[in-house]
């Protein structure tokens, strides 16, 4: 069975969110679906999108695992974005939590060191 994933983040200020997520994700969107929706393909068939939906903003909660969490956090820090918090679970899995101004949470996880 073929499977695609589109994970959405509702935002109240589309223009500001577009700039923030470009910085956090390290690139402009893969494509702009409309004047209120932008999509980043994070990996084949796995996409993240922002959409102007003020009534729903602030309720997203997604976690993306990356190959090198420390490099990702360093890259985001270089663009002025610091994690809200960092966690390490008992099994050694690590997570960096990022919250946007609406309160949406996009976390990045990494394997144990």
PDB file of N, CA and C in Angstrom:
ATOM      1  N   UNK A   1       0.842  -1.169   0.000  1.00  0.00           N
ATOM      2  CA  UNK A   1       0.000   0.000   0.000  1.00  0.00           C
ATOM      3  C   UNK A   1       0.893   1.240   0.000  1.00  0.00           C
ATOM      4  N   UNK A   2       0.659   2.129  -0.937  1.00  0.00           N
ATOM      5  CA  UNK A   2       1.387   3.394  -0.987  1.00  0.00           C
ATOM      6  C   UNK A   2       0.876   4.306   0.118  1.00  0.00           C
ATOM      7  N   UNK A   3       1.769   5.104   0.670  1.00  0.00           N
ATOM      8  CA  UNK A   3       1.387   5.965   1.777  1.00  0.00           C
ATOM      9  C   UNK A   3       2.099   7.300   1.659  1.00  0.00           C
ATOM     10  N   UNK A   4       1.337   8.390   1.745  1.00  0.00           N
ATOM     11  CA  UNK A   4       1.880   9.737   1.806  1.00  0.00           C
ATOM     12  C   UNK A   4       1.408  10.353   3.120  1.00  0.00           C
ATOM     13  N   UNK A   5       2.233  11.217   3.693  1.00  0.00           N
ATOM     14  CA  UNK A   5       1.861  11.901   4.925  1.00  0.00           C
ATOM     15  C   UNK A   5       1.926  13.404   4.695  1.00  0.00           C
ATOM     16  N   UNK A   6       0.838  14.096   5.023  1.00  0.00           N
ATOM     17  CA  UNK A   6       0.787  15.547   5.012  1.00  0.00           C
ATOM     18  C   UNK A   6       0.406  15.971   6.425  1.00  0.00           C
ATOM     19  N   UNK A   7       1.344  16.519   7.168  1.00  0.00           N
ATOM     20  CA  UNK A   7       1.105  16.978   8.532  1.00  0.00           C
ATOM     21  C   UNK A   7       0.915  18.481   8.498  1.00  0.00           C
ATOM     22  N   UNK A   8      -0.197  18.955   9.054  1.00  0.00           N
ATOM     23  CA  UNK A   8      -0.544  20.365   8.954  1.00  0.00           C
ATOM     24  C   UNK A   8      -0.349  21.147  10.230  1.00  0.00           C
ATOM     25  N   UNK A   9       0.005  22.421  10.043  1.00  0.00           N
ATOM     26  CA  UNK A   9       0.161  23.359  11.144  1.00  0.00           C
ATOM     27  C   UNK A   9      -0.693  24.584  10.835  1.00  0.00           C
ATOM     28  N   UNK A  10      -1.809  24.764  11.565  1.00  0.00           N
ATOM     29  CA  UNK A  10      -2.632  25.950  11.346  1.00  0.00           C
ATOM     30  C   UNK A  10      -1.994  27.172  12.000  1.00  0.00           C
ATOM     31  N   UNK A  11      -1.958  28.278  11.275  1.00  0.00           N
ATOM     32  CA  UNK A  11      -1.312  29.499  11.777  1.00  0.00           C
ATOM     33  C   UNK A  11      -2.256  30.689  11.660  1.00  0.00           C
ATOM     34  N   UNK A  12      -2.032  31.682  12.518  1.00  0.00           N
ATOM     35  CA  UNK A  12      -2.868  32.879  12.483  1.00  0.00           C
ATOM     36  C   UNK A  12      -2.291  33.972  11.589  1.00  0.00           C
ATOM     37  N   UNK A  13      -0.965  33.994  11.432  1.00  0.00           N
ATOM     38  CA  UNK A  13      -0.305  34.997  10.597  1.00  0.00           C
ATOM     39  C   UNK A  13       0.531  34.253   9.561  1.00  0.00           C
ATOM     40  N   UNK A  14      -0.049  34.045   8.393  1.00  0.00           N
ATOM     41  CA  UNK A  14       0.589  33.229   7.363  1.00  0.00           C
ATOM     42  C   UNK A  14       1.952  33.789   6.941  1.00  0.00           C
ATOM     43  N   UNK A  15       2.042  35.081   6.686  1.00  0.00           N
ATOM     44  CA  UNK A  15       3.303  35.671   6.208  1.00  0.00           C
ATOM     45  C   UNK A  15       4.422  35.488   7.236  1.00  0.00           C
ATOM     46  N   UNK A  16       4.137  35.740   8.499  1.00  0.00           N
ATOM     47  CA  UNK A  16       5.147  35.572   9.547  1.00  0.00           C
ATOM     48  C   UNK A  16       5.515  34.098   9.717  1.00  0.00           C
ATOM     49  N   UNK A  17       4.518  33.218   9.670  1.00  0.00           N
ATOM     50  CA  UNK A  17       4.776  31.785   9.820  1.00  0.00           C
ATOM     51  C   UNK A  17       5.614  31.263   8.664  1.00  0.00           C
ATOM     52  N   UNK A  18       5.341  31.738   7.459  1.00  0.00           N
ATOM     53  CA  UNK A  18       6.113  31.312   6.295  1.00  0.00           C
ATOM     54  C   UNK A  18       7.594  31.619   6.492  1.00  0.00           C
ATOM     55  N   UNK A  19       7.907  32.820   6.935  1.00  0.00           N
ATOM     56  CA  UNK A  19       9.301  33.190   7.184  1.00  0.00           C
ATOM     57  C   UNK A  19       9.918  32.352   8.298  1.00  0.00           C
ATOM     58  N   UNK A  20       9.178  32.137   9.373  1.00  0.00           N
ATOM     59  CA  UNK A  20       9.689  31.366  10.505  1.00  0.00           C
ATOM     60  C   UNK A  20       9.978  29.919  10.101  1.00  0.00           C
ATOM     61  N   UNK A  21       9.038  29.279   9.420  1.00  0.00           N
ATOM     62  CA  UNK A  21       9.237  27.875   9.053  1.00  0.00           C
ATOM     63  C   UNK A  21      10.295  27.724   7.959  1.00  0.00           C
ATOM     64  N   UNK A  22      10.468  28.711   7.106  1.00  0.00           N
ATOM     65  CA  UNK A  22      11.590  28.675   6.159  1.00  0.00           C
ATOM     66  C   UNK A  22      12.913  28.652   6.926  1.00  0.00           C
ATOM     67  N   UNK A  23      13.023  29.484   7.970  1.00  0.00           N
ATOM     68  CA  UNK A  23      14.248  29.513   8.776  1.00  0.00           C
ATOM     69  C   UNK A  23      14.431  28.208   9.525  1.00  0.00           C
ATOM     70  N   UNK A  24      13.367  27.723  10.155  1.00  0.00           N
ATOM     71  CA  UNK A  24      13.470  26.506  10.951  1.00  0.00           C
ATOM     72  C   UNK A  24      13.786  25.291  10.086  1.00  0.00           C
ATOM     73  N   UNK A  25      13.134  25.178   8.952  1.00  0.00           N
ATOM     74  CA  UNK A  25      13.324  24.006   8.095  1.00  0.00           C
ATOM     75  C   UNK A  25      14.500  24.159   7.134  1.00  0.00           C
ATOM     76  N   UNK A  26      15.071  25.343   7.061  1.00  0.00           N
ATOM     77  CA  UNK A  26      16.290  25.546   6.281  1.00  0.00           C
ATOM     78  C   UNK A  26      16.101  25.760   4.799  1.00  0.00           C
ATOM     79  N   UNK A  27      14.864  25.977   4.349  1.00  0.00           N
ATOM     80  CA  UNK A  27      14.640  26.211   2.923  1.00  0.00           C
ATOM     81  C   UNK A  27      13.247  26.802   2.718  1.00  0.00           C
ATOM     82  N   UNK A  28      13.043  27.404   1.542  1.00  0.00           N
ATOM     83  CA  UNK A  28      11.690  27.839   1.211  1.00  0.00           C
ATOM     84  C   UNK A  28      10.806  26.603   1.011  1.00  0.00           C
ATOM     85  N   UNK A  29       9.505  26.782   0.968  1.00  0.00           N
ATOM     86  CA  UNK A  29       8.629  25.633   0.760  1.00  0.00           C
ATOM     87  C   UNK A  29       8.939  24.925  -0.557  1.00  0.00           C
ATOM     88  N   UNK A  30       8.661  23.641  -0.589  1.00  0.00           N
ATOM     89  CA  UNK A  30       8.811  22.868  -1.819  1.00  0.00           C
ATOM     90  C   UNK A  30       7.828  23.371  -2.863  1.00  0.00           C
ATOM     91  N   UNK A  31       6.633  23.679  -2.412  1.00  0.00           N
ATOM     92  CA  UNK A  31       5.663  24.332  -3.287  1.00  0.00           C
ATOM     93  C   UNK A  31       4.650  25.096  -2.447  1.00  0.00           C
ATOM     94  N   UNK A  32       4.048  26.081  -3.080  1.00  0.00           N
ATOM     95  CA  UNK A  32       3.015  26.892  -2.444  1.00  0.00           C
ATOM     96  C   UNK A  32       1.693  26.441  -3.063  1.00  0.00           C
ATOM     97  N   UNK A  33       0.857  25.827  -2.235  1.00  0.00           N
ATOM     98  CA  UNK A  33      -0.400  25.266  -2.730  1.00  0.00           C
ATOM     99  C   UNK A  33      -1.430  26.343  -3.047  1.00  0.00           C
ATOM    100  N   UNK A  34      -1.397  27.423  -2.277  1.00  0.00           N
ATOM    101  CA  UNK A  34      -2.313  28.543  -2.501  1.00  0.00           C
ATOM    102  C   UNK A  34      -1.720  29.759  -1.804  1.00  0.00           C
ATOM    103  N   UNK A  35      -2.427  30.871  -1.822  1.00  0.00           N
ATOM    104  CA  UNK A  35      -1.896  32.059  -1.148  1.00  0.00           C
ATOM    105  C   UNK A  35      -2.058  31.977   0.368  1.00  0.00           C
ATOM    106  N   UNK A  36      -2.564  30.848   0.879  1.00  0.00           N
ATOM    107  CA  UNK A  36      -2.678  30.653   2.333  1.00  0.00           C
ATOM    108  C   UNK A  36      -2.110  29.317   2.794  1.00  0.00           C
ATOM    109  N   UNK A  37      -1.382  28.609   1.914  1.00  0.00           N
ATOM    110  CA  UNK A  37      -0.845  27.289   2.269  1.00  0.00           C
ATOM    111  C   UNK A  37       0.492  27.040   1.569  1.00  0.00           C
ATOM    112  N   UNK A  38       1.493  26.621   2.364  1.00  0.00           N
ATOM    113  CA  UNK A  38       2.817  26.293   1.828  1.00  0.00           C
ATOM    114  C   UNK A  38       3.215  24.914   2.339  1.00  0.00           C
ATOM    115  N   UNK A  39       3.922  24.156   1.477  1.00  0.00           N
ATOM    116  CA  UNK A  39       4.248  22.760   1.768  1.00  0.00           C
ATOM    117  C   UNK A  39       5.751  22.524   1.629  1.00  0.00           C
ATOM    118  N   UNK A  40       6.315  21.846   2.635  1.00  0.00           N
ATOM    119  CA  UNK A  40       7.709  21.401   2.590  1.00  0.00           C
ATOM    120  C   UNK A  40       7.710  19.879   2.507  1.00  0.00           C
ATOM    121  N   UNK A  41       8.370  19.325   1.492  1.00  0.00           N
ATOM    122  CA  UNK A  41       8.544  17.874   1.442  1.00  0.00           C
ATOM    123  C   UNK A  41       9.804  17.566   2.245  1.00  0.00           C
ATOM    124  N   UNK A  42       9.634  16.955   3.407  1.00  0.00           N
ATOM    125  CA  UNK A  42      10.756  16.657   4.293  1.00  0.00           C
ATOM    126  C   UNK A  42      11.528  15.431   3.828  1.00  0.00           C
ATOM    127  N   UNK A  43      10.833  14.496   3.247  1.00  0.00           N
ATOM    128  CA  UNK A  43      11.400  13.282   2.656  1.00  0.00           C
ATOM    129  C   UNK A  43      10.357  12.785   1.661  1.00  0.00           C
ATOM    130  N   UNK A  44      10.726  11.847   0.833  1.00  0.00           N
ATOM    131  CA  UNK A  44       9.790  11.377  -0.173  1.00  0.00           C
ATOM    132  C   UNK A  44       8.472  10.934   0.476  1.00  0.00           C
ATOM    133  N   UNK A  45       7.396  11.505  -0.002  1.00  0.00           N
ATOM    134  CA  UNK A  45       6.041  11.185   0.459  1.00  0.00           C
ATOM    135  C   UNK A  45       5.763  11.597   1.902  1.00  0.00           C
ATOM    136  N   UNK A  46       6.572  12.501   2.444  1.00  0.00           N
ATOM    137  CA  UNK A  46       6.385  12.978   3.824  1.00  0.00           C
ATOM    138  C   UNK A  46       6.501  14.496   3.815  1.00  0.00           C
ATOM    139  N   UNK A  47       5.359  15.139   3.987  1.00  0.00           N
ATOM    140  CA  UNK A  47       5.325  16.600   3.865  1.00  0.00           C
ATOM    141  C   UNK A  47       4.726  17.248   5.100  1.00  0.00           C
ATOM    142  N   UNK A  48       5.158  18.476   5.314  1.00  0.00           N
ATOM    143  CA  UNK A  48       4.661  19.320   6.389  1.00  0.00           C
ATOM    144  C   UNK A  48       4.125  20.581   5.735  1.00  0.00           C
ATOM    145  N   UNK A  49       2.946  21.030   6.170  1.00  0.00           N
ATOM    146  CA  UNK A  49       2.425  22.254   5.577  1.00  0.00           C
ATOM    147  C   UNK A  49       1.932  23.202   6.659  1.00  0.00           C
ATOM    148  N   UNK A  50       1.984  24.486   6.324  1.00  0.00           N
ATOM    149  CA  UNK A  50       1.349  25.516   7.145  1.00  0.00           C
ATOM    150  C   UNK A  50       0.154  26.023   6.351  1.00  0.00           C
ATOM    151  N   UNK A  51      -0.883  26.386   7.086  1.00  0.00           N
ATOM    152  CA  UNK A  51      -2.078  26.922   6.439  1.00  0.00           C
ATOM    153  C   UNK A  51      -2.685  27.995   7.326  1.00  0.00           C
ATOM    154  N   UNK A  52      -3.086  29.080   6.701  1.00  0.00           N
ATOM    155  CA  UNK A  52      -3.739  30.170   7.431  1.00  0.00           C
ATOM    156  C   UNK A  52      -5.117  29.689   7.870  1.00  0.00           C
ATOM    157  N   UNK A  53      -5.236  29.367   9.159  1.00  0.00           N
ATOM    158  CA  UNK A  53      -6.493  28.914   9.761  1.00  0.00           C
ATOM    159  C   UNK A  53      -6.520  29.439  11.189  1.00  0.00           C
ATOM    160  N   UNK A  54      -6.748  30.735  11.357  1.00  0.00           N
ATOM    161  CA  UNK A  54      -6.640  31.377  12.670  1.00  0.00           C
ATOM    162  C   UNK A  54      -7.459  30.710  13.776  1.00  0.00           C
ATOM    163  N   UNK A  55      -8.635  30.204  13.459  1.00  0.00           N
ATOM    164  CA  UNK A  55      -9.475  29.594  14.496  1.00  0.00           C
ATOM    165  C   UNK A  55      -8.877  28.302  15.053  1.00  0.00           C
ATOM    166  N   UNK A  56      -7.960  27.704  14.306  1.00  0.00           N
ATOM    167  CA  UNK A  56      -7.353  26.433  14.738  1.00  0.00           C
ATOM    168  C   UNK A  56      -5.894  26.589  15.149  1.00  0.00           C
ATOM    169  N   UNK A  57      -5.332  27.760  14.991  1.00  0.00           N
ATOM    170  CA  UNK A  57      -3.906  27.977  15.260  1.00  0.00           C
ATOM    171  C   UNK A  57      -3.554  27.642  16.705  1.00  0.00           C
ATOM    172  N   UNK A  58      -2.374  27.075  16.864  1.00  0.00           N
ATOM    173  CA  UNK A  58      -1.854  26.794  18.195  1.00  0.00           C
ATOM    174  C   UNK A  58      -2.083  25.384  18.695  1.00  0.00           C
ATOM    175  N   UNK A  59      -2.644  24.515  17.878  1.00  0.00           N
ATOM    176  CA  UNK A  59      -2.980  23.174  18.348  1.00  0.00           C
ATOM    177  C   UNK A  59      -2.163  22.061  17.695  1.00  0.00           C
ATOM    178  N   UNK A  60      -1.214  22.387  16.840  1.00  0.00           N
ATOM    179  CA  UNK A  60      -0.426  21.349  16.171  1.00  0.00           C
ATOM    180  C   UNK A  60       0.644  20.797  17.112  1.00  0.00           C
ATOM    181  N   UNK A  61       0.912  19.518  16.961  1.00  0.00           N
ATOM    182  CA  UNK A  61       1.946  18.833  17.731  1.00  0.00           C
ATOM    183  C   UNK A  61       2.520  17.733  16.846  1.00  0.00           C
ATOM    184  N   UNK A  62       3.736  17.981  16.324  1.00  0.00           N
ATOM    185  CA  UNK A  62       4.376  17.016  15.426  1.00  0.00           C
ATOM    186  C   UNK A  62       5.821  16.804  15.859  1.00  0.00           C
ATOM    187  N   UNK A  63       6.315  15.603  15.633  1.00  0.00           N
ATOM    188  CA  UNK A  63       7.722  15.298  15.890  1.00  0.00           C
ATOM    189  C   UNK A  63       8.334  14.726  14.616  1.00  0.00           C
ATOM    190  N   UNK A  64       9.498  15.244  14.243  1.00  0.00           N
ATOM    191  CA  UNK A  64      10.244  14.792  13.078  1.00  0.00           C
ATOM    192  C   UNK A  64      11.590  14.280  13.572  1.00  0.00           C
ATOM    193  N   UNK A  65      11.945  13.043  13.225  1.00  0.00           N
ATOM    194  CA  UNK A  65      13.270  12.525  13.570  1.00  0.00           C
ATOM    195  C   UNK A  65      14.240  12.888  12.460  1.00  0.00           C
ATOM    196  N   UNK A  66      15.415  13.357  12.857  1.00  0.00           N
ATOM    197  CA  UNK A  66      16.464  13.728  11.911  1.00  0.00           C
ATOM    198  C   UNK A  66      17.707  12.893  12.187  1.00  0.00           C
ATOM    199  N   UNK A  67      18.560  12.761  11.163  1.00  0.00           N
ATOM    200  CA  UNK A  67      19.783  11.964  11.306  1.00  0.00           C
ATOM    201  C   UNK A  67      20.744  12.548  12.329  1.00  0.00           C
ATOM    202  N   UNK A  68      20.862  13.875  12.348  1.00  0.00           N
ATOM    203  CA  UNK A  68      21.825  14.523  13.229  1.00  0.00           C
ATOM    204  C   UNK A  68      21.133  15.673  13.965  1.00  0.00           C
ATOM    205  N   UNK A  69      20.593  15.368  15.136  1.00  0.00           N
ATOM    206  CA  UNK A  69      19.842  16.369  15.899  1.00  0.00           C
ATOM    207  C   UNK A  69      20.712  17.559  16.269  1.00  0.00           C
ATOM    208  N   UNK A  70      21.944  17.314  16.689  1.00  0.00           N
ATOM    209  CA  UNK A  70      22.816  18.419  17.090  1.00  0.00           C
ATOM    210  C   UNK A  70      23.091  19.363  15.931  1.00  0.00           C
ATOM    211  N   UNK A  71      23.298  18.822  14.736  1.00  0.00           N
ATOM    212  CA  UNK A  71      23.529  19.672  13.562  1.00  0.00           C
ATOM    213  C   UNK A  71      22.274  20.472  13.230  1.00  0.00           C
ATOM    214  N   UNK A  72      21.095  19.835  13.354  1.00  0.00           N
ATOM    215  CA  UNK A  72      19.852  20.551  13.082  1.00  0.00           C
ATOM    216  C   UNK A  72      19.677  21.711  14.048  1.00  0.00           C
ATOM    217  N   UNK A  73      19.863  21.452  15.349  1.00  0.00           N
ATOM    218  CA  UNK A  73      19.690  22.496  16.366  1.00  0.00           C
ATOM    219  C   UNK A  73      20.696  23.620  16.130  1.00  0.00           C
ATOM    220  N   UNK A  74      21.911  23.270  15.777  1.00  0.00           N
ATOM    221  CA  UNK A  74      22.933  24.277  15.498  1.00  0.00           C
ATOM    222  C   UNK A  74      22.541  25.146  14.300  1.00  0.00           C
ATOM    223  N   UNK A  75      22.029  24.513  13.252  1.00  0.00           N
ATOM    224  CA  UNK A  75      21.590  25.251  12.065  1.00  0.00           C
ATOM    225  C   UNK A  75      20.454  26.202  12.432  1.00  0.00           C
ATOM    226  N   UNK A  76      19.471  25.727  13.180  1.00  0.00           N
ATOM    227  CA  UNK A  76      18.343  26.576  13.585  1.00  0.00           C
ATOM    228  C   UNK A  76      18.828  27.711  14.477  1.00  0.00           C
ATOM    229  N   UNK A  77      19.745  27.418  15.389  1.00  0.00           N
ATOM    230  CA  UNK A  77      20.299  28.451  16.272  1.00  0.00           C
ATOM    231  C   UNK A  77      20.998  29.538  15.465  1.00  0.00           C
ATOM    232  N   UNK A  78      21.696  29.132  14.412  1.00  0.00           N
ATOM    233  CA  UNK A  78      22.373  30.082  13.542  1.00  0.00           C
ATOM    234  C   UNK A  78      21.408  31.025  12.837  1.00  0.00           C
ATOM    235  N   UNK A  79      20.147  30.625  12.774  1.00  0.00           N
ATOM    236  CA  UNK A  79      19.119  31.462  12.155  1.00  0.00           C
ATOM    237  C   UNK A  79      18.248  32.138  13.203  1.00  0.00           C
ATOM    238  N   UNK A  80      18.703  32.101  14.472  1.00  0.00           N
ATOM    239  CA  UNK A  80      18.007  32.804  15.540  1.00  0.00           C
ATOM    240  C   UNK A  80      16.864  32.037  16.183  1.00  0.00           C
ATOM    241  N   UNK A  81      16.767  30.752  15.941  1.00  0.00           N
ATOM    242  CA  UNK A  81      15.688  29.946  16.511  1.00  0.00           C
ATOM    243  C   UNK A  81      16.267  28.947  17.507  1.00  0.00           C
ATOM    244  N   UNK A  82      15.896  29.110  18.759  1.00  0.00           N
ATOM    245  CA  UNK A  82      16.362  28.219  19.822  1.00  0.00           C
ATOM    246  C   UNK A  82      15.218  27.312  20.268  1.00  0.00           C
ATOM    247  N   UNK A  83      15.515  26.080  20.632  1.00  0.00           N
ATOM    248  CA  UNK A  83      14.445  25.230  21.148  1.00  0.00           C
ATOM    249  C   UNK A  83      13.875  25.793  22.450  1.00  0.00           C
ATOM    250  N   UNK A  84      12.585  25.602  22.635  1.00  0.00           N
ATOM    251  CA  UNK A  84      11.929  25.999  23.873  1.00  0.00           C
ATOM    252  C   UNK A  84      12.447  25.151  25.025  1.00  0.00           C
ATOM    253  N   UNK A  85      12.665  23.860  24.731  1.00  0.00           N
ATOM    254  CA  UNK A  85      13.266  22.957  25.713  1.00  0.00           C
ATOM    255  C   UNK A  85      13.875  21.778  24.983  1.00  0.00           C
ATOM    256  N   UNK A  86      14.736  21.078  25.703  1.00  0.00           N
ATOM    257  CA  UNK A  86      15.355  19.857  25.187  1.00  0.00           C
ATOM    258  C   UNK A  86      15.106  18.750  26.192  1.00  0.00           C
ATOM    259  N   UNK A  87      14.872  17.563  25.687  1.00  0.00           N
ATOM    260  CA  UNK A  87      14.596  16.419  26.547  1.00  0.00           C
ATOM    261  C   UNK A  87      15.448  15.234  26.118  1.00  0.00           C
ATOM    262  N   UNK A  88      15.760  14.380  27.085  1.00  0.00           N
ATOM    263  CA  UNK A  88      16.380  13.092  26.807  1.00  0.00           C
ATOM    264  C   UNK A  88      15.566  12.050  27.564  1.00  0.00           C
ATOM    265  N   UNK A  89      15.070  11.075  26.825  1.00  0.00           N
ATOM    266  CA  UNK A  89      14.250  10.026  27.425  1.00  0.00           C
ATOM    267  C   UNK A  89      15.137   8.945  28.042  1.00  0.00           C
ATOM    268  N   UNK A  90      14.579   8.116  28.922  1.00  0.00           N
ATOM    269  CA  UNK A  90      15.384   7.076  29.575  1.00  0.00           C
ATOM    270  C   UNK A  90      16.117   6.148  28.599  1.00  0.00           C
ATOM    271  N   UNK A  91      15.575   5.969  27.395  1.00  0.00           N
ATOM    272  CA  UNK A  91      16.240   5.111  26.408  1.00  0.00           C
ATOM    273  C   UNK A  91      17.305   5.861  25.608  1.00  0.00           C
ATOM    274  N   UNK A  92      17.534   7.140  25.933  1.00  0.00           N
ATOM    275  CA  UNK A  92      18.569   7.932  25.271  1.00  0.00           C
ATOM    276  C   UNK A  92      18.083   8.754  24.090  1.00  0.00           C
ATOM    277  N   UNK A  93      16.869   8.527  23.613  1.00  0.00           N
ATOM    278  CA  UNK A  93      16.327   9.318  22.512  1.00  0.00           C
ATOM    279  C   UNK A  93      16.211  10.766  22.978  1.00  0.00           C
ATOM    280  N   UNK A  94      16.613  11.683  22.101  1.00  0.00           N
ATOM    281  CA  UNK A  94      16.633  13.105  22.448  1.00  0.00           C
ATOM    282  C   UNK A  94      15.603  13.860  21.622  1.00  0.00           C
ATOM    283  N   UNK A  95      15.165  15.003  22.161  1.00  0.00           N
ATOM    284  CA  UNK A  95      14.171  15.816  21.462  1.00  0.00           C
ATOM    285  C   UNK A  95      14.432  17.287  21.742  1.00  0.00           C
ATOM    286  N   UNK A  96      14.322  18.098  20.681  1.00  0.00           N
ATOM    287  CA  UNK A  96      14.370  19.555  20.789  1.00  0.00           C
ATOM    288  C   UNK A  96      12.989  20.079  20.414  1.00  0.00           C
ATOM    289  N   UNK A  97      12.406  20.867  21.298  1.00  0.00           N
ATOM    290  CA  UNK A  97      11.039  21.359  21.134  1.00  0.00           C
ATOM    291  C   UNK A  97      11.076  22.804  20.634  1.00  0.00           C
ATOM    292  N   UNK A  98      10.360  23.072  19.543  1.00  0.00           N
ATOM    293  CA  UNK A  98      10.231  24.420  19.003  1.00  0.00           C
ATOM    294  C   UNK A  98       8.754  24.785  19.001  1.00  0.00           C
ATOM    295  N   UNK A  99       8.427  25.958  19.505  1.00  0.00           N
ATOM    296  CA  UNK A  99       7.046  26.457  19.490  1.00  0.00           C
ATOM    297  C   UNK A  99       7.004  27.753  18.694  1.00  0.00           C
ATOM    298  N   UNK A 100       6.002  27.880  17.863  1.00  0.00           N
ATOM    299  CA  UNK A 100       5.851  29.123  17.111  1.00  0.00           C
ATOM    300  C   UNK A 100       5.007  30.106  17.940  1.00  0.00           C
ATOM    301  N   UNK A 101       4.863  31.341  17.478  1.00  0.00           N
ATOM    302  CA  UNK A 101       4.111  32.333  18.257  1.00  0.00           C
ATOM    303  C   UNK A 101       2.655  31.939  18.545  1.00  0.00           C
ATOM    304  N   UNK A 102       2.061  31.072  17.720  1.00  0.00           N
ATOM    305  CA  UNK A 102       0.695  30.607  17.972  1.00  0.00           C
ATOM    306  C   UNK A 102       0.643  29.540  19.057  1.00  0.00           C
ATOM    307  N   UNK A 103       1.801  28.917  19.362  1.00  0.00           N
ATOM    308  CA  UNK A 103       1.829  27.826  20.328  1.00  0.00           C
ATOM    309  C   UNK A 103       1.926  26.454  19.678  1.00  0.00           C
ATOM    310  N   UNK A 104       1.940  26.405  18.347  1.00  0.00           N
ATOM    311  CA  UNK A 104       2.132  25.127  17.659  1.00  0.00           C
ATOM    312  C   UNK A 104       3.494  24.565  18.037  1.00  0.00           C
ATOM    313  N   UNK A 105       3.554  23.266  18.218  1.00  0.00           N
ATOM    314  CA  UNK A 105       4.813  22.620  18.611  1.00  0.00           C
ATOM    315  C   UNK A 105       5.314  21.727  17.478  1.00  0.00           C
ATOM    316  N   UNK A 106       6.538  21.993  17.024  1.00  0.00           N
ATOM    317  CA  UNK A 106       7.207  21.154  16.044  1.00  0.00           C
ATOM    318  C   UNK A 106       8.504  20.719  16.704  1.00  0.00           C
ATOM    319  N   UNK A 107       8.572  19.436  17.035  1.00  0.00           N
ATOM    320  CA  UNK A 107       9.726  18.878  17.733  1.00  0.00           C
ATOM    321  C   UNK A 107      10.607  18.134  16.759  1.00  0.00           C
ATOM    322  N   UNK A 108      11.893  18.094  17.079  1.00  0.00           N
ATOM    323  CA  UNK A 108      12.850  17.337  16.288  1.00  0.00           C
ATOM    324  C   UNK A 108      13.535  16.359  17.208  1.00  0.00           C
ATOM    325  N   UNK A 109      13.510  15.091  16.823  1.00  0.00           N
ATOM    326  CA  UNK A 109      14.086  14.057  17.652  1.00  0.00           C
ATOM    327  C   UNK A 109      15.329  13.478  17.013  1.00  0.00           C
ATOM    328  N   UNK A 110      16.145  12.840  17.864  1.00  0.00           N
ATOM    329  CA  UNK A 110      17.359  12.210  17.376  1.00  0.00           C
ATOM    330  C   UNK A 110      17.667  10.961  18.185  1.00  0.00           C
ATOM    331  N   UNK A 111      18.397  10.084  17.573  1.00  0.00           N
ATOM    332  CA  UNK A 111      18.790   8.829  18.224  1.00  0.00           C
ATOM    333  C   UNK A 111      19.734   9.111  19.390  1.00  0.00           C
ATOM    334  N   UNK A 112      19.839   8.157  20.299  1.00  0.00           N
ATOM    335  CA  UNK A 112      20.783   8.322  21.408  1.00  0.00           C
ATOM    336  C   UNK A 112      22.208   8.553  20.904  1.00  0.00           C
ATOM    337  N   UNK A 113      22.992   9.255  21.681  1.00  0.00           N
ATOM    338  CA  UNK A 113      24.393   9.484  21.313  1.00  0.00           C
ATOM    339  C   UNK A 113      25.204   8.229  21.491  1.00  0.00           C
TER     340      UNK A 113
END
